[in-house]
Short mmCIF file of C-alpha atoms in Angstrom, two decimals:
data_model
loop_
_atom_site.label_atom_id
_atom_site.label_comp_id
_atom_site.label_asym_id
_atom_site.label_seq_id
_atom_site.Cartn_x
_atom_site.Cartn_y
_atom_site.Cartn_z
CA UNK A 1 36.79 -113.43 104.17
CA UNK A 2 37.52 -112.11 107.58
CA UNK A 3 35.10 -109.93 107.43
CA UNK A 4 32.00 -112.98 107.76
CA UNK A 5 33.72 -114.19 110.83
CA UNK A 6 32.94 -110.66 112.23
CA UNK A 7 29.36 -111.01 111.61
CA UNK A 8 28.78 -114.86 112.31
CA UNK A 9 27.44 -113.95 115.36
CA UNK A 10 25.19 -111.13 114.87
CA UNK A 11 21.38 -111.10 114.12
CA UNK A 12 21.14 -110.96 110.18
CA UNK A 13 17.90 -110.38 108.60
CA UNK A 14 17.95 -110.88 104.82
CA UNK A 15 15.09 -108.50 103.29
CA UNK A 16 13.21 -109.59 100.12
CA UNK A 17 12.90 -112.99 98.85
CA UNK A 18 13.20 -112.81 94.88
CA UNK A 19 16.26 -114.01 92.99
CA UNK A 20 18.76 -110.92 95.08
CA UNK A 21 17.27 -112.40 98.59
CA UNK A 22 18.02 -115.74 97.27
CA UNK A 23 21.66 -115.43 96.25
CA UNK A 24 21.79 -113.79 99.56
CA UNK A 25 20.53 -116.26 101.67
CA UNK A 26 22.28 -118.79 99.50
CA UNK A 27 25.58 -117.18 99.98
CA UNK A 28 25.27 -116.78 103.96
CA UNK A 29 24.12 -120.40 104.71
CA UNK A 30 27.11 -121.27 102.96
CA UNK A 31 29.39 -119.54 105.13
CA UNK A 32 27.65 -121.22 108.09
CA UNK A 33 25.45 -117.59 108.78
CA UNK A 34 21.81 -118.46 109.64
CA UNK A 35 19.87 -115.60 108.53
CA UNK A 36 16.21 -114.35 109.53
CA UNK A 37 14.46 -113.91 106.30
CA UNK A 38 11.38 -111.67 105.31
CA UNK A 39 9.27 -110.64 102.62
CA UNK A 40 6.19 -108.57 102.71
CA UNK A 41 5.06 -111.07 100.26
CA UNK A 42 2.68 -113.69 102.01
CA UNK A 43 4.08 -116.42 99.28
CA UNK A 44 7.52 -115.28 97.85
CA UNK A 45 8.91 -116.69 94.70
CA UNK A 46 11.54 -118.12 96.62
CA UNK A 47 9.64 -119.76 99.43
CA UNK A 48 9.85 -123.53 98.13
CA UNK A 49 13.70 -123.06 97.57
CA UNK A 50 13.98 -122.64 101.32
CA UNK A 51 11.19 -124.90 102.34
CA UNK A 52 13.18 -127.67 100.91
CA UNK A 53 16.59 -126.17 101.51
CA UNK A 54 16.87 -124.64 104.37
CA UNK A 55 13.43 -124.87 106.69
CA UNK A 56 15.16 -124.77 109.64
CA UNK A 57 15.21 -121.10 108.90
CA UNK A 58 13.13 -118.56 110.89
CA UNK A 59 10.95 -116.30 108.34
CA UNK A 60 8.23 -113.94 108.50
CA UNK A 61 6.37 -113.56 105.06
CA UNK A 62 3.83 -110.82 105.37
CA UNK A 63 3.00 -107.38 106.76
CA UNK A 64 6.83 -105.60 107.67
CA UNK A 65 5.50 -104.09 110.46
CA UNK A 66 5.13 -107.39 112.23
CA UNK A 67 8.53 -108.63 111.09
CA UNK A 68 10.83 -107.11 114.51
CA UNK A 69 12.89 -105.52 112.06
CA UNK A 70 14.30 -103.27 114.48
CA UNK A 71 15.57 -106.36 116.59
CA UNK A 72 17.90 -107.45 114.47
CA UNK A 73 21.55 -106.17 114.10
CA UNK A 74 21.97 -106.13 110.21
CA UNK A 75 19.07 -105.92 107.34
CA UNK A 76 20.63 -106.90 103.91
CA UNK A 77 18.25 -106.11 101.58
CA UNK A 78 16.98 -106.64 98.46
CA UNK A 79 16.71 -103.61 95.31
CA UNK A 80 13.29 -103.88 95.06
CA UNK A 81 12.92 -102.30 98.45
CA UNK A 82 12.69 -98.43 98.97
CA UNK A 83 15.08 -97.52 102.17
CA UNK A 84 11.44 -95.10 102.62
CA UNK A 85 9.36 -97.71 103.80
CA UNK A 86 7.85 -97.48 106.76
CA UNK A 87 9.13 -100.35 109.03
CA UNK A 88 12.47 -99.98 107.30
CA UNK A 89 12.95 -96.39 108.44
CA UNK A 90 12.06 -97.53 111.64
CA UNK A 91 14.47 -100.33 111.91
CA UNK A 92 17.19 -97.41 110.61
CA UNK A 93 16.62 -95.12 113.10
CA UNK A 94 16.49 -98.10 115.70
CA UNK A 95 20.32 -98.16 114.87
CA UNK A 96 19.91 -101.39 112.67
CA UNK A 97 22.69 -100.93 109.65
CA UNK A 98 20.89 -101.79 106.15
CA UNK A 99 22.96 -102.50 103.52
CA UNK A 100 22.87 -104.21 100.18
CA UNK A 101 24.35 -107.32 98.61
CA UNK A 102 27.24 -105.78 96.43
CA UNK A 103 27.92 -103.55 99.97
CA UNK A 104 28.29 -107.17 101.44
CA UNK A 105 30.08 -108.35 97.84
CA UNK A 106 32.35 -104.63 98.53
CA UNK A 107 33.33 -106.14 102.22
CA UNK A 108 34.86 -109.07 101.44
CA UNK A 109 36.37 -108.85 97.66
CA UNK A 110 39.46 -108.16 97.16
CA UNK A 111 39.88 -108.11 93.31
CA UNK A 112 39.44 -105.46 90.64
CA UNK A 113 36.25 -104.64 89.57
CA UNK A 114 34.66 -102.71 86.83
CA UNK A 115 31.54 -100.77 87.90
CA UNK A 116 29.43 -99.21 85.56
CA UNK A 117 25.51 -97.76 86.09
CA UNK A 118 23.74 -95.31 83.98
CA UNK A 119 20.32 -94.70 83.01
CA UNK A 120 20.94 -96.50 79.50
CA UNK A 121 23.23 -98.96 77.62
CA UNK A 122 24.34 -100.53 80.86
CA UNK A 123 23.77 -104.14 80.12
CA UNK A 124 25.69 -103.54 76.82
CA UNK A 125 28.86 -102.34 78.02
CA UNK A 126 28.95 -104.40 81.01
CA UNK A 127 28.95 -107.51 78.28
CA UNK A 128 30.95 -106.10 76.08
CA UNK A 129 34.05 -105.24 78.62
CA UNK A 130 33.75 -108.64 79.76
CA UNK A 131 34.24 -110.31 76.12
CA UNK A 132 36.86 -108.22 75.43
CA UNK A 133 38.21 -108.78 79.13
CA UNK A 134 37.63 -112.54 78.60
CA UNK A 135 39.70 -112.35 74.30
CA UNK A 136 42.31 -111.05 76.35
CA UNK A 137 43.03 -113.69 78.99
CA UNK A 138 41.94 -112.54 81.96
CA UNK A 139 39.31 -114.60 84.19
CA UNK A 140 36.33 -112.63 84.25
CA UNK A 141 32.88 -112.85 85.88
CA UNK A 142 30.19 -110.67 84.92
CA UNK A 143 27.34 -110.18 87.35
CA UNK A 144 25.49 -107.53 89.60
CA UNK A 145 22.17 -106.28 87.85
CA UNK A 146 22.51 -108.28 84.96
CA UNK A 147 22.59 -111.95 85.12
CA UNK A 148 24.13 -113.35 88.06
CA UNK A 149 24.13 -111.79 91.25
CA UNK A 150 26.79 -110.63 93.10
CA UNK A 151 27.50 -113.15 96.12
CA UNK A 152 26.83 -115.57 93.77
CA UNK A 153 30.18 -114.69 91.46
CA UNK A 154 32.13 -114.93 94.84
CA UNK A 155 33.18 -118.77 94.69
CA UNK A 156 34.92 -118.84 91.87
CA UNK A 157 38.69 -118.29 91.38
CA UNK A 158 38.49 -114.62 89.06
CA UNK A 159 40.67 -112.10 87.92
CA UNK A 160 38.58 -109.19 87.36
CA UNK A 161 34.73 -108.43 88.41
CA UNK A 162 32.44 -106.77 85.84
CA UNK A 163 29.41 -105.33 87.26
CA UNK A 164 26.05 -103.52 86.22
CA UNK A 165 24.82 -101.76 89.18
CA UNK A 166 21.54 -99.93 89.41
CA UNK A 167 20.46 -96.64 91.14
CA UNK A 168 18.60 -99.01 93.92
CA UNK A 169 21.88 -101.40 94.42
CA UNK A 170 24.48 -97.92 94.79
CA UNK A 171 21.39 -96.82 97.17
CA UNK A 172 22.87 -99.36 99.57
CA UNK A 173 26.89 -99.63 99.00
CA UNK A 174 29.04 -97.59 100.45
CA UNK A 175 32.64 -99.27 100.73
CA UNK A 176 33.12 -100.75 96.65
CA UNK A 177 36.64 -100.03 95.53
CA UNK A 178 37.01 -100.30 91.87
CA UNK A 179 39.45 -100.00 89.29
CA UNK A 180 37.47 -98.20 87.10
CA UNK A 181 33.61 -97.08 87.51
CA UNK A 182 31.54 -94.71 85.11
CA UNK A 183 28.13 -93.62 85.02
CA UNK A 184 27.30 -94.06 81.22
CA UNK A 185 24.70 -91.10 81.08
CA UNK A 186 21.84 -90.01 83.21
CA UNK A 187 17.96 -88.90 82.07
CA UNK A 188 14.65 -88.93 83.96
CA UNK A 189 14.08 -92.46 85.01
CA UNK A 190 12.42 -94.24 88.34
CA UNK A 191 10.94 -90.66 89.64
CA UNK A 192 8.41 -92.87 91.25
CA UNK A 193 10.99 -94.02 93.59
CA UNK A 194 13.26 -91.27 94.24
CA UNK A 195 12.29 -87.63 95.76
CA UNK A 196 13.43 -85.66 92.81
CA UNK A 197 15.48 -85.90 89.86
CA UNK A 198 18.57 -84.33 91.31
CA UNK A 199 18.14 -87.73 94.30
CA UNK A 200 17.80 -90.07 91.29
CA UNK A 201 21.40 -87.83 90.37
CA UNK A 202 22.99 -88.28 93.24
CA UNK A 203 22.62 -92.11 93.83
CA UNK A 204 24.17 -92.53 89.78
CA UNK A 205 27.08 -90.29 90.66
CA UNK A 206 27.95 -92.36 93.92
CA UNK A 207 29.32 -94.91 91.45
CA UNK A 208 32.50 -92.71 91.53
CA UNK A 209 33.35 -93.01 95.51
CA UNK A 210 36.05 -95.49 95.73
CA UNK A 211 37.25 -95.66 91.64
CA UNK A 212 40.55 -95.49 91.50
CA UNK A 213 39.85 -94.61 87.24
CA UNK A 214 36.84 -92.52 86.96
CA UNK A 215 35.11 -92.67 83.45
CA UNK A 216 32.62 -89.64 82.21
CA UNK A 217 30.30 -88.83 79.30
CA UNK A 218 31.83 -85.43 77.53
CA UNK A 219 28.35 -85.01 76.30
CA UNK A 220 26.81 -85.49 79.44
CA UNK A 221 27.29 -82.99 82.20
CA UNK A 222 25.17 -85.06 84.54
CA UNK A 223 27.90 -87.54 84.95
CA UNK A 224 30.70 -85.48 86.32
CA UNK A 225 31.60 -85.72 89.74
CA UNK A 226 30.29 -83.13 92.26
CA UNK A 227 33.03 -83.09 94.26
CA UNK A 228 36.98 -83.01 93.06
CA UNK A 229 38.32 -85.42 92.96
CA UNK A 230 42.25 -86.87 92.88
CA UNK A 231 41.27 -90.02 90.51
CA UNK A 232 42.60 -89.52 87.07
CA UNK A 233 39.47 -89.20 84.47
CA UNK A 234 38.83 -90.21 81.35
CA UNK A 235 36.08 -89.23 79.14
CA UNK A 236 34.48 -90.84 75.78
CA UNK A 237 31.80 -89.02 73.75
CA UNK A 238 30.86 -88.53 70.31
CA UNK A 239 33.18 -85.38 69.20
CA UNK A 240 35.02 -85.06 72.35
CA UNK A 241 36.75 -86.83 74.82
CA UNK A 242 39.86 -89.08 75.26
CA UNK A 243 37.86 -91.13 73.79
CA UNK A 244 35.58 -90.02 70.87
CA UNK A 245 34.44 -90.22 66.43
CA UNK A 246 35.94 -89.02 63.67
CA UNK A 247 36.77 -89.71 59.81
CA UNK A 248 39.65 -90.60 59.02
CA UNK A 249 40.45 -92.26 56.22
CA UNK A 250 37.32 -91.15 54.74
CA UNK A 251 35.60 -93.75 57.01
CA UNK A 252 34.97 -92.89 61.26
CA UNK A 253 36.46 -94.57 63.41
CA UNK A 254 37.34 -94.85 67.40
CA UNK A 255 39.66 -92.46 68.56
CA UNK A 256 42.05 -93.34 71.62
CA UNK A 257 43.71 -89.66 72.89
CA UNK A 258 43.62 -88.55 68.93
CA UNK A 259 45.16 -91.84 67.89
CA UNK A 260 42.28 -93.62 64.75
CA UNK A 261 42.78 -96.62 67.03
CA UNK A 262 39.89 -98.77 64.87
CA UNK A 263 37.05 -98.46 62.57
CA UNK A 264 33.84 -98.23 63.70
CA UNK A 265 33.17 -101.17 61.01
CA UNK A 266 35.29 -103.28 63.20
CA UNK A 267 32.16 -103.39 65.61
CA UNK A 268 29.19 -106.16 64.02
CA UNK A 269 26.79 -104.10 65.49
CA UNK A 270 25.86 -100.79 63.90
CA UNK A 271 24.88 -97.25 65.20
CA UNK A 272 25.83 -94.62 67.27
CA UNK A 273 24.49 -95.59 70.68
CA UNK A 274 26.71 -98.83 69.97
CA UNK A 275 29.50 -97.02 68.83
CA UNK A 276 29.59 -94.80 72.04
CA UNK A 277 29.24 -97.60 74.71
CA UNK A 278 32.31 -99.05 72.91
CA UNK A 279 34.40 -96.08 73.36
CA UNK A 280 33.04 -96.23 77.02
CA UNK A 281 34.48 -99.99 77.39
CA UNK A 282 37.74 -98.61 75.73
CA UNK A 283 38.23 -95.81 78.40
CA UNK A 284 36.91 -98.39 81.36
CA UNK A 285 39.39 -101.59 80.37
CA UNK A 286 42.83 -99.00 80.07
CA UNK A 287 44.26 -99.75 83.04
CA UNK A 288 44.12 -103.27 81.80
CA UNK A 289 46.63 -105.15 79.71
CA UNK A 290 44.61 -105.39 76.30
CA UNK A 291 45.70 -104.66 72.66
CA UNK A 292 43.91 -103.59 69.46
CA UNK A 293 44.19 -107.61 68.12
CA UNK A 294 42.40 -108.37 71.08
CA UNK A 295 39.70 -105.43 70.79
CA UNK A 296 39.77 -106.54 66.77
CA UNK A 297 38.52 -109.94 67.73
CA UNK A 298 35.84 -109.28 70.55
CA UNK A 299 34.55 -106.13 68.49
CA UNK A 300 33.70 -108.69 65.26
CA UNK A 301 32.28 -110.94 67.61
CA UNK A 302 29.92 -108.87 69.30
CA UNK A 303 26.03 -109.39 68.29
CA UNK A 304 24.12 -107.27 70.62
CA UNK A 305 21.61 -107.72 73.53
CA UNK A 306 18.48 -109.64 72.72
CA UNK A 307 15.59 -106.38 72.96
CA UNK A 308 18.22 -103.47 72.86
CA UNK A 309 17.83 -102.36 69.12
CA UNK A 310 17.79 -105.96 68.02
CA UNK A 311 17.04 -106.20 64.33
CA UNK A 312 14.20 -108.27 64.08
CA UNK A 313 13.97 -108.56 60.25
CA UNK A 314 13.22 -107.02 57.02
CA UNK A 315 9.62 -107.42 55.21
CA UNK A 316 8.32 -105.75 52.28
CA UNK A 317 10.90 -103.12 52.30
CA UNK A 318 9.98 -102.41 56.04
CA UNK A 319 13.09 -102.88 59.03
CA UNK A 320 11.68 -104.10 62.39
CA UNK A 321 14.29 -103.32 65.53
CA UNK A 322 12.96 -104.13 69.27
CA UNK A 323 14.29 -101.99 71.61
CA UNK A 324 11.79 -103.09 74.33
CA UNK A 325 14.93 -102.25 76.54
CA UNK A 326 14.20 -98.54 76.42
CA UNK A 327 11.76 -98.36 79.78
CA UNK A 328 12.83 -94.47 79.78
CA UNK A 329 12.93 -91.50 77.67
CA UNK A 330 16.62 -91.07 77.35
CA UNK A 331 16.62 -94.77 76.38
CA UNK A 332 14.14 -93.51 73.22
CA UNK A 333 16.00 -90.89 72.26
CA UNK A 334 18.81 -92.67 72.17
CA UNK A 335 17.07 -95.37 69.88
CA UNK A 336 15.59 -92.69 67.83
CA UNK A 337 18.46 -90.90 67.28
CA UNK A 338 20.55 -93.89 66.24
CA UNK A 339 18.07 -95.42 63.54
CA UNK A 340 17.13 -92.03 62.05
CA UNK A 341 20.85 -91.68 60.88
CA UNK A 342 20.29 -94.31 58.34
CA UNK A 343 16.17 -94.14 58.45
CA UNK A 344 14.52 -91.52 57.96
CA UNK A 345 10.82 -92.95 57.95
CA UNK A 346 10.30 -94.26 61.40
CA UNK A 347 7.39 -96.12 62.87
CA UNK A 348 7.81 -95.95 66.65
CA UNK A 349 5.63 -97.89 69.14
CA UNK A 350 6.00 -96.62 72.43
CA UNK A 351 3.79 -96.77 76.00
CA UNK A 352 3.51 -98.30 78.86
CA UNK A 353 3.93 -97.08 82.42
CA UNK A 354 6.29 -93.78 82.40
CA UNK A 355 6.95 -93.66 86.18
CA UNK A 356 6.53 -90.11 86.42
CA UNK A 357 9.11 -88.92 83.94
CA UNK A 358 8.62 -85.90 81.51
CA UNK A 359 7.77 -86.86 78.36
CA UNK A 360 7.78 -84.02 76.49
CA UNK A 361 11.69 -84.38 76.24
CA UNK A 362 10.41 -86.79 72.79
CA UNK A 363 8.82 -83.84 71.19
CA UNK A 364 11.55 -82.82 69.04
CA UNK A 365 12.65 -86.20 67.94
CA UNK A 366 9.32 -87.11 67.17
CA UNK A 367 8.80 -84.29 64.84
CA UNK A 368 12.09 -84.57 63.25
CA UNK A 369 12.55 -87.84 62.46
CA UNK A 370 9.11 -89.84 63.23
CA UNK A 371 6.66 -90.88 60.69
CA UNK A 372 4.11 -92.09 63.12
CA UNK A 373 3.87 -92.85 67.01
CA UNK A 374 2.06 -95.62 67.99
CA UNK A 375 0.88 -95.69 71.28
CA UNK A 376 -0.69 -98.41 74.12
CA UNK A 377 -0.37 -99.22 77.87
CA UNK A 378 -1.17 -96.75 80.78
CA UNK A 379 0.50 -93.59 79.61
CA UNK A 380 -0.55 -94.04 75.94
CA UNK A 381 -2.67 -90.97 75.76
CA UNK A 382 0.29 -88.92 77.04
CA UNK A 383 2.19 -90.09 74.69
CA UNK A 384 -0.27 -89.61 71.53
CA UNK A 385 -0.95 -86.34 73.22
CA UNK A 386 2.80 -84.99 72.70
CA UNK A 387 2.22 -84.89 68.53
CA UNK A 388 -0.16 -84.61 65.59
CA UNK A 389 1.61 -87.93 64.71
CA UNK A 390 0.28 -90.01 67.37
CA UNK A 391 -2.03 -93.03 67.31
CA UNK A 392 -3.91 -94.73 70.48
CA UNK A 393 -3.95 -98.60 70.10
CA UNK A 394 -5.09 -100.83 72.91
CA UNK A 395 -2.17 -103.32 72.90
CA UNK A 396 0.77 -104.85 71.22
CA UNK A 397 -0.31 -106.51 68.44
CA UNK A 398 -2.78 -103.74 67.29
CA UNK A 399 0.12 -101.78 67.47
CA UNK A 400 2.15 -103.85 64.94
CA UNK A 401 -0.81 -104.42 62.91
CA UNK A 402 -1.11 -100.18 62.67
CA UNK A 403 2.79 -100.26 62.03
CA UNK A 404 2.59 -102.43 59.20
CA UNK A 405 -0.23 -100.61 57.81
CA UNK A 406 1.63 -97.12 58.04
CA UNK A 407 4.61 -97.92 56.73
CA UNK A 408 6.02 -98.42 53.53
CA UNK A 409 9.12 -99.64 52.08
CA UNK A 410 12.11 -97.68 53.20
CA UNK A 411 10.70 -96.97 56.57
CA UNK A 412 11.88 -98.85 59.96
CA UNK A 413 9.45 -100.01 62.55
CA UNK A 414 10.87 -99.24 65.84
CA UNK A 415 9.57 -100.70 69.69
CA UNK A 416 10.84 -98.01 71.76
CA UNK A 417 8.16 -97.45 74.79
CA UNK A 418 10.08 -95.06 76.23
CA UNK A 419 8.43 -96.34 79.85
CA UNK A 420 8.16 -99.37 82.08
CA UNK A 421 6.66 -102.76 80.82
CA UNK A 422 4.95 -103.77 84.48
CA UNK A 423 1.01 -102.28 83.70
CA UNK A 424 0.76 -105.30 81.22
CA UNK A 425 3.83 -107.31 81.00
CA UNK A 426 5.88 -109.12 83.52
CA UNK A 427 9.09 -107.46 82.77
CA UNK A 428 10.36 -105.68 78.95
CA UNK A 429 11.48 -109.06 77.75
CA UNK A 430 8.33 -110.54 77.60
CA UNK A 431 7.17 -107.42 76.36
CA UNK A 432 10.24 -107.60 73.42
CA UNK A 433 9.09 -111.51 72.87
CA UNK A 434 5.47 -110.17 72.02
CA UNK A 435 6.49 -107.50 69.59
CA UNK A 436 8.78 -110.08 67.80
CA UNK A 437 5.87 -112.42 67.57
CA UNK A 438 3.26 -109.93 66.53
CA UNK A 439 5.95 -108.89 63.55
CA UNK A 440 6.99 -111.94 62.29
CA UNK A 441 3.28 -113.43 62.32
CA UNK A 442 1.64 -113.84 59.19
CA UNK A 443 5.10 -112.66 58.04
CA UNK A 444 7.43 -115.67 57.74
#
């Protein structure tokens, strides 16, 4: 870690206090680094943490324009935080170098890491390549925007790193070397934070600088590089691709390089969005030493994500999945899409806050292969607005209620809001708890 040394004796300002400014601040007090902290937050959630950990600790909890930001030699800051704010820009063009935790994570690691972002299906592949990772012997840590946060995964004795990185964290990395990296796929998503779609783009498709195996969606266009590159590529989609579907056999299966390599009924989870972030953790884990008994094993062990298309239960005919996971379009199309293979009567509940994004991409799905759209939250009427199918509800468990009314057995009830949770939950899986609740209530 000779990088730390380097920086033990500049003036470190850790940005943002949540569970990122934490690990941060954790992770620098324990190589001896005493950092300034700050949150525009008068009472941060991690405030009695350092009141009884560290308070020798100066801090400044409040308005950023009072925090001397541009005093300081280094900000490391937290996601949450645009790089456009105000006294941030200021601090930047004060010569102050503003970086992010995995950048810090990227300056000292030395071991191979898997690096995957995308607008959907992240968490799912991230988990997944770490099972499979883990069947096959290796010491593996999973971490970055899911779980555990970077710094955090740095003192213990690992193999490989597996990490979930968002458009925010590749915002503020520069240096990650990885063995592999792909960007899953790409639709409209946190247009309230970027300038334009092509911005939101640009920061996905950063992933790539550094991979030494770069990993793209056939079907997605939006994931290629820009620029050439002299990485070798692989690619995984649904009819194309090293890495794609087909029968064979009379039953589909994965195909590795036009080798059946397994069934898709070797997965425990079913449907296409699954099927297609497995052949993404295929093409990301090759440069590993792994073998089809050991993809055999983790694939028939693999359950899911708790509010990514989990099947709640069947009642009266009627299939309940909560996909309170999909906070974007693409996310609900990709639900959609999935279900309506096997179900062609779907009940979809959607709304919430859509951050900007264009919703009118739904509008052929929803005529296709939706039975009703059920709608609440603070884009609800835009929603409802999109088809002669839609319904205006004032929360979550009138929703349901209108669900169970409208459907019939044979259909599927699907949560898919398509947008953010945050006008009237604290994040989607509270959101995903109250959907379960309202469908299994009177139900049981």
């Amino acid at each position: 870690m000779q990088y730390l040394n380097e920086i033990k004796n500049k003036h470190i300002t850790v940005l943002g206090l949540g569970v990122t400014g934490l690990g941060i601040v954790r992770f620098l007090l324990s190589q001896s680094i005493q950092p300034y902290v700050v949150d525009s937050r008068e009472n941060p959630p991690g405030v009695d943490w350092l009141n009884q950990h560290a308070p020798q600790l100066n801090t400044h909890f409040g308005d950023l324009e009072n925090a001397a930001l541009s005093a300081c030699d280094m900000i490391i800051i937290s996601p949450g935080l645009s790089l456009k704010t105000p006294a941030i820009v200021k601090a930047i063009n004060a010569g102050v170098e503003v970086i992010g935790d995995v950048e810090l994570f990227a300056r000292i690691n030395s071991k191979p890491v898997v690096a995957v972002t995308g607008s959907n299906g992240k968490s799912t592949v991230v988990t997944l390549a770490y099972e499979v990772l883990k069947t096959a012997g290796y010491k593996v840590a999973l971490g970055g925007n899911i779980g555990t946060a970077v710094l955090d995964l740095l003192d213990g004795d690992f193999d490989v790193f597996v990490l979930e990185l968002s458009s925010f964290q590749l915002d503020t990395t520069r240096s990650l070397k990885t063995t592999s990296a792909t960007v899953l796929n790409i639709s409209e998503d946190h247009l309230d934070r970027y300038d334009s779609y092509q911005a939101y783009i640009d920061s996905k498709l950063s992933i790539y600088n550094g991979a030494e195996h770069l990993v793209i969606n056939a079907d997605d266009k939006q994931t290629h590089p820009v620029s050439r590159t002299l990485a070798p590529q692989l690619s995984f989609g649904e009819t194309q691709g090293n890495y794609h579907l087909a029968q064979h056999n009379n039953e589909a299966h994965f195909m590795v390089k036009d080798e059946a390599y397994l069934p898709v009924s070797a997965l425990a989870v079913v449907g296409k969005h699954n099927y297609l972030n497995t052949l993404a953790v295929m093409a990301l884990l090759s440069p590993f030493a792994i073998t089809k008994a050991h993809y055999k094993t983790a694939l028939a062990q693999f359950n899911g994500l708790a509010h990514r298309c989990q099947f709640v239960g069947e009642f009266n005919g009627v299939k309940y999945f909560n996909d309170s996971k999909a906070t974007n379009v693409g996310a609900t199309v990709a639900a959609i899409d999935s279900l309506a293979g096997k179900h062609e009567n779907l009940v979809v509940i959607a709304g919430g806050d859509a951050k900007g994004a264009d919703l009118e991409v739904l509008k052929p799905y929803i005529e296709k292969h939706v039975k009703a759209l059920i709608c609440f939250g603070k884009d609800a009427k835009d929603l409802v607005a999109l088809s002669a199918k839609g319904h205006l509800t004032n929360n979550m468990s009138e929703a349901v209620t209108l669900a169970k009314q409208l459907s019939k057995s044979g259909d599927t009830v699907l949560l898919a809001p398509a947008c953010a949770s945050i006008d009237m939950y604290n994040n989607y899986m509270q959101r995903g708890d109250d959907f379960v609740q309202c469908v299994l209530q009177g139900l049981s």
